XYZ file of N, CA and C in Angstrom:
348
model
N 19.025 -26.787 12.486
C 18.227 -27.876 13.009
C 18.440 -27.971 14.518
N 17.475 -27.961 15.546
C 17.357 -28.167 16.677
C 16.866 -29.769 17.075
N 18.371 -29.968 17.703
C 18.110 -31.812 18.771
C 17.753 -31.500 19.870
N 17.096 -32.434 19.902
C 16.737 -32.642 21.354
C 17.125 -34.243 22.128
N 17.312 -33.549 23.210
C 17.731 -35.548 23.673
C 17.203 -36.434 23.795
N 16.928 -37.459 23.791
C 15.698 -38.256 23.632
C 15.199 -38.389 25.017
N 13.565 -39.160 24.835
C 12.941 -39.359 26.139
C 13.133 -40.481 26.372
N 13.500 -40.530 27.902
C 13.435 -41.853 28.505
C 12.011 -42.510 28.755
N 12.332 -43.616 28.601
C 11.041 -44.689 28.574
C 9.857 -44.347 30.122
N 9.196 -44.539 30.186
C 8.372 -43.767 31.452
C 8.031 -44.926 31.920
N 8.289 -44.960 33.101
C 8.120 -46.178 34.409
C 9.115 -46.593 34.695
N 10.528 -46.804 33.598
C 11.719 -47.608 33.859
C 12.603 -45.964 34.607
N 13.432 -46.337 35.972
C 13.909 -45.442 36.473
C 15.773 -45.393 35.919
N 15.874 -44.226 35.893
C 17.328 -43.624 35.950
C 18.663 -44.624 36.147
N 19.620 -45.320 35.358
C 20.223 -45.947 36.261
C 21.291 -45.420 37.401
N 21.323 -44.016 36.729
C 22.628 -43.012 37.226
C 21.552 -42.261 38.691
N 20.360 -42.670 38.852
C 19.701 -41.690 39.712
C 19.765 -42.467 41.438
N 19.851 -41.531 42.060
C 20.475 -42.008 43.343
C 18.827 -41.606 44.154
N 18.776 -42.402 45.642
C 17.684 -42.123 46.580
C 18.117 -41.117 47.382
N 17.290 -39.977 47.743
C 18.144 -38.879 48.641
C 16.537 -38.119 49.518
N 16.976 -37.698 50.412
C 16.111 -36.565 51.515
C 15.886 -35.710 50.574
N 14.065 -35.682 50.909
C 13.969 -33.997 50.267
C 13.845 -32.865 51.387
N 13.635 -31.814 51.083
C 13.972 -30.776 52.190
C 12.998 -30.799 53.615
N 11.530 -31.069 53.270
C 10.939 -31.783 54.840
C 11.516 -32.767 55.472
N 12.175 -34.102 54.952
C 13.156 -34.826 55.895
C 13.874 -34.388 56.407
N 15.035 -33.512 55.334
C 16.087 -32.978 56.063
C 16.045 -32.237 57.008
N 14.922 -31.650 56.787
C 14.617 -30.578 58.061
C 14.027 -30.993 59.826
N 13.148 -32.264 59.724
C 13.048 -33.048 60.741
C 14.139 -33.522 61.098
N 15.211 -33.984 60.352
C 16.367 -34.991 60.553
C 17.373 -33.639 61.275
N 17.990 -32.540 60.430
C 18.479 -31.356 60.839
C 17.536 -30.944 62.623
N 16.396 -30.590 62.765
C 16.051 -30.171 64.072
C 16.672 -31.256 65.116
N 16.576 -32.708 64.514
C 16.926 -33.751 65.936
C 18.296 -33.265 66.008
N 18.871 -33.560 64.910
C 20.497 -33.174 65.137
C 20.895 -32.042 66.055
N 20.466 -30.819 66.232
C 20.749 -29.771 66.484
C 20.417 -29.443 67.481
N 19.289 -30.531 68.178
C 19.225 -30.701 69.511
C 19.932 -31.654 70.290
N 20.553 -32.115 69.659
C 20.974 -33.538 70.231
C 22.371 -33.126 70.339
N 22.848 -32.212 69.672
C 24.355 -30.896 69.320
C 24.400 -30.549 70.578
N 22.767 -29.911 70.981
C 23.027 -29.206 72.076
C 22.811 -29.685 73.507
N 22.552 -30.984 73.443
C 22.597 -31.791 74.682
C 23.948 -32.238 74.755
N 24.901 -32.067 73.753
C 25.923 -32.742 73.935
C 26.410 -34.172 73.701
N 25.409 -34.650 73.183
C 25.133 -36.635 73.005
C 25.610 -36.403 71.630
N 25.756 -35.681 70.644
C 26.223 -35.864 69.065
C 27.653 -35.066 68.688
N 28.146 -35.413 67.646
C 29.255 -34.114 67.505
C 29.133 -33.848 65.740
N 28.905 -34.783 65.086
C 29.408 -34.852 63.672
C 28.117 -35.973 62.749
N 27.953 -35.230 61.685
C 27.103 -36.517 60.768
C 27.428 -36.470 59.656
N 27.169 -37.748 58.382
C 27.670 -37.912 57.201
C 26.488 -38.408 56.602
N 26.444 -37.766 55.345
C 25.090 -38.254 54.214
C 25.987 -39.291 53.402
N 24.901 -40.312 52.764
C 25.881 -41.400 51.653
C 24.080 -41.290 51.133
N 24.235 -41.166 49.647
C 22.884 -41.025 48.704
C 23.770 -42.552 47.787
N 22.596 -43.696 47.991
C 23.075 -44.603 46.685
C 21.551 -45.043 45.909
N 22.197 -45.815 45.000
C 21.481 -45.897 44.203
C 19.506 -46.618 44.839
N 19.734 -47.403 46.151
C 18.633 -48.125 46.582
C 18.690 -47.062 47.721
N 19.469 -46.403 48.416
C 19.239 -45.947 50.102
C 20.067 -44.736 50.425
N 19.184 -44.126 51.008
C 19.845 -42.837 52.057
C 19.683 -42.832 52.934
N 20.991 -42.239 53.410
C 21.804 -42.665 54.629
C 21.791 -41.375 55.734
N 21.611 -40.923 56.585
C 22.527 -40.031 57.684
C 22.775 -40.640 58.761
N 24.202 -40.776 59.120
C 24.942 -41.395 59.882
C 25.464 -40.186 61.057
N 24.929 -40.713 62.188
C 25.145 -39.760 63.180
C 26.404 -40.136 64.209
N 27.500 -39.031 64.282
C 28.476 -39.717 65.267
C 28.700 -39.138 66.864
N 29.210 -39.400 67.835
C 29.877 -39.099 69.092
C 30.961 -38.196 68.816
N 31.824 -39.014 67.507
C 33.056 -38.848 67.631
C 33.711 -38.861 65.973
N 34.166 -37.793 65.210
C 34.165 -38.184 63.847
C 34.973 -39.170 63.576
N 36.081 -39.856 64.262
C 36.934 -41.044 63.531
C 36.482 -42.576 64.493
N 34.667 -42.565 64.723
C 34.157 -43.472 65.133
C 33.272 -44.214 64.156
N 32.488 -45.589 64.573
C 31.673 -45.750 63.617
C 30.453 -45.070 63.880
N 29.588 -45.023 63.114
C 27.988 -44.143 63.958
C 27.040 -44.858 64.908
N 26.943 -43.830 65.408
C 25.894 -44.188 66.755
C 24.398 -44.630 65.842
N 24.470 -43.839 65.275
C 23.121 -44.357 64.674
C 22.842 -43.949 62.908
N 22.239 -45.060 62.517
C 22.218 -44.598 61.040
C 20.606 -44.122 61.024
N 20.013 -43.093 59.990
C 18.956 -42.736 59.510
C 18.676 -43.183 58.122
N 17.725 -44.333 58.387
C 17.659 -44.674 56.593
C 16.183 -44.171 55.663
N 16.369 -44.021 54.668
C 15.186 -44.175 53.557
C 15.422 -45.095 52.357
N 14.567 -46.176 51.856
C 14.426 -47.283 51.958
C 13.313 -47.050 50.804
N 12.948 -46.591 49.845
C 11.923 -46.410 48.945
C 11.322 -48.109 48.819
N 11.999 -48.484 48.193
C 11.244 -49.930 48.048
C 10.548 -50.649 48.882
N 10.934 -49.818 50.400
C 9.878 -50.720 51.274
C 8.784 -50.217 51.900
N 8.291 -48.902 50.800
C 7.097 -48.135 51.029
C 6.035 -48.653 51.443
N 5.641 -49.662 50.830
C 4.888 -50.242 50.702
C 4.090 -51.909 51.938
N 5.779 -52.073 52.578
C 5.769 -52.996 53.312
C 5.904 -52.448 54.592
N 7.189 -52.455 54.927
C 7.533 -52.321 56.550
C 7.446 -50.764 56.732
N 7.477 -49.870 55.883
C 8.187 -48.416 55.862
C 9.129 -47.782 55.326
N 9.560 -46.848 54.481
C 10.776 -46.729 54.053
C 11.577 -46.021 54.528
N 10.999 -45.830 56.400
C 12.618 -44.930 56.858
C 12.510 -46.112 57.884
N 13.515 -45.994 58.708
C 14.433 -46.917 60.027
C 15.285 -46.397 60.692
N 15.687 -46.191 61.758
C 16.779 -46.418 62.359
C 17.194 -47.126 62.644
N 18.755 -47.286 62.691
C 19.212 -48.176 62.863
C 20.677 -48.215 64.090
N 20.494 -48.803 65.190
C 22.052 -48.773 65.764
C 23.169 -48.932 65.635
N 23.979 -48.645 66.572
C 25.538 -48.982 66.409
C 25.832 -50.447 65.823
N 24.847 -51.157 66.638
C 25.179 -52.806 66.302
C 24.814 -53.686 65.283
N 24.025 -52.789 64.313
C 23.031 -53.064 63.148
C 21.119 -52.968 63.608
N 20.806 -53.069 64.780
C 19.728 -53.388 65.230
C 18.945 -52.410 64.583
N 17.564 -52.769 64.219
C 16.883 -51.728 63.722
C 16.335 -51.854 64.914
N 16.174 -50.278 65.593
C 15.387 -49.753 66.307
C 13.704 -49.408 66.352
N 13.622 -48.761 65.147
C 12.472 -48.702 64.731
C 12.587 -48.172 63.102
N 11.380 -48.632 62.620
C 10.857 -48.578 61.252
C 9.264 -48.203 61.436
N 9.102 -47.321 60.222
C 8.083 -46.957 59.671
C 7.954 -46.328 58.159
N 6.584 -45.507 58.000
C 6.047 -45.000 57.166
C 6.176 -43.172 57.685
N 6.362 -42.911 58.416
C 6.457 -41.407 59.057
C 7.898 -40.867 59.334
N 8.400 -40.496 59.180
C 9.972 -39.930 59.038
C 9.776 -39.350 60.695
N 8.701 -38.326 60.854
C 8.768 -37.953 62.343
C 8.335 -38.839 63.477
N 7.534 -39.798 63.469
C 7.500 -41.048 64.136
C 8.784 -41.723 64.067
N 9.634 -41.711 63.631
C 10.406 -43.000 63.738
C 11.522 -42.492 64.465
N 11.635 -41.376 63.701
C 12.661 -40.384 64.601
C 12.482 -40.453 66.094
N 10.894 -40.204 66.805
C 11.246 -40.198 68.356
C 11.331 -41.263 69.128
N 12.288 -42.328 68.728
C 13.212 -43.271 69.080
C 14.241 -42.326 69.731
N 14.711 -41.490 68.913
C 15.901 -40.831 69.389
C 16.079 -39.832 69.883
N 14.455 -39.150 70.147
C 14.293 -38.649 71.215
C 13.951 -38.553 72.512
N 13.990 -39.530 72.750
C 13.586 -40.501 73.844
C 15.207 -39.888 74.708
N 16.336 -40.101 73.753
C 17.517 -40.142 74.567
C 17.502 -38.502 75.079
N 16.745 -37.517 74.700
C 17.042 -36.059 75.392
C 16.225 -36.147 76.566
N 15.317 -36.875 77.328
C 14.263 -36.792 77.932
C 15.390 -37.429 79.068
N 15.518 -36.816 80.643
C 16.270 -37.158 81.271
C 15.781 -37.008 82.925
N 15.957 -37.940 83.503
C 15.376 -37.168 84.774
C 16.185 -36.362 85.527
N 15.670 -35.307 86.427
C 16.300 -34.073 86.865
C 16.505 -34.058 88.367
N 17.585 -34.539 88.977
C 17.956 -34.548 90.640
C 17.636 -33.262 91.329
N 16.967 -33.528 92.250
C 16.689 -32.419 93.289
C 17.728 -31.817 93.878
């Protein structure tokens, strides 16, 4: 006799299932990083996947708090946006619906003027 596991109810979500980047975020989120590596303004970042929000936390310094958090926010698809940044101080910087819009908040900081 062959079991099978049962089906979960359809619409009700996972309680064990966490919010996380799929590989086009990560990959917008990865290019800022790796420029921002190479300006020298970043050193270190940390992912936290929970059950409502994902996180990348960008640092200066690894035994600092982060310069800036990167959030996704599913539940607020619908309203404000479900990504944000967010600052050192809690401030949301900016929010939206576009993962690459919201991001060039923080590219703003590579753009520098150049002394003669």
């Amino acid at each position: 006799m062959n079991m099978q596991p049962p089906t979960p109810f359809p619409g009700r979500p996972d309680p064990d299932e966490k919010v996380v980047f799929d590989r086009r975020e990560l990959g917008a989120i990865m290019t800022l990083y790796g420029r921002m590596v190479a300006a020298g303004e970043w050193r270190d970042y940390g992912m936290s996947f929970l059950r409502e929000v994902a996180v990348f936390a960008v640092f200066r310094r690894t035994a600092e708090n982060p310069l800036y958090r990167i959030e996704k926010r599913p539940k607020l698809r619908g309203r404000q946006g479900q990504y944000a940044v967010i600052g050192m101080d809690g401030q949301i910087l900016k929010r939206g619906a576009d993962l690459r819009t919201v991001l060039r908040v923080l590219e703003r900081k590579l753009i520098r003027a150049v002394d003669d």
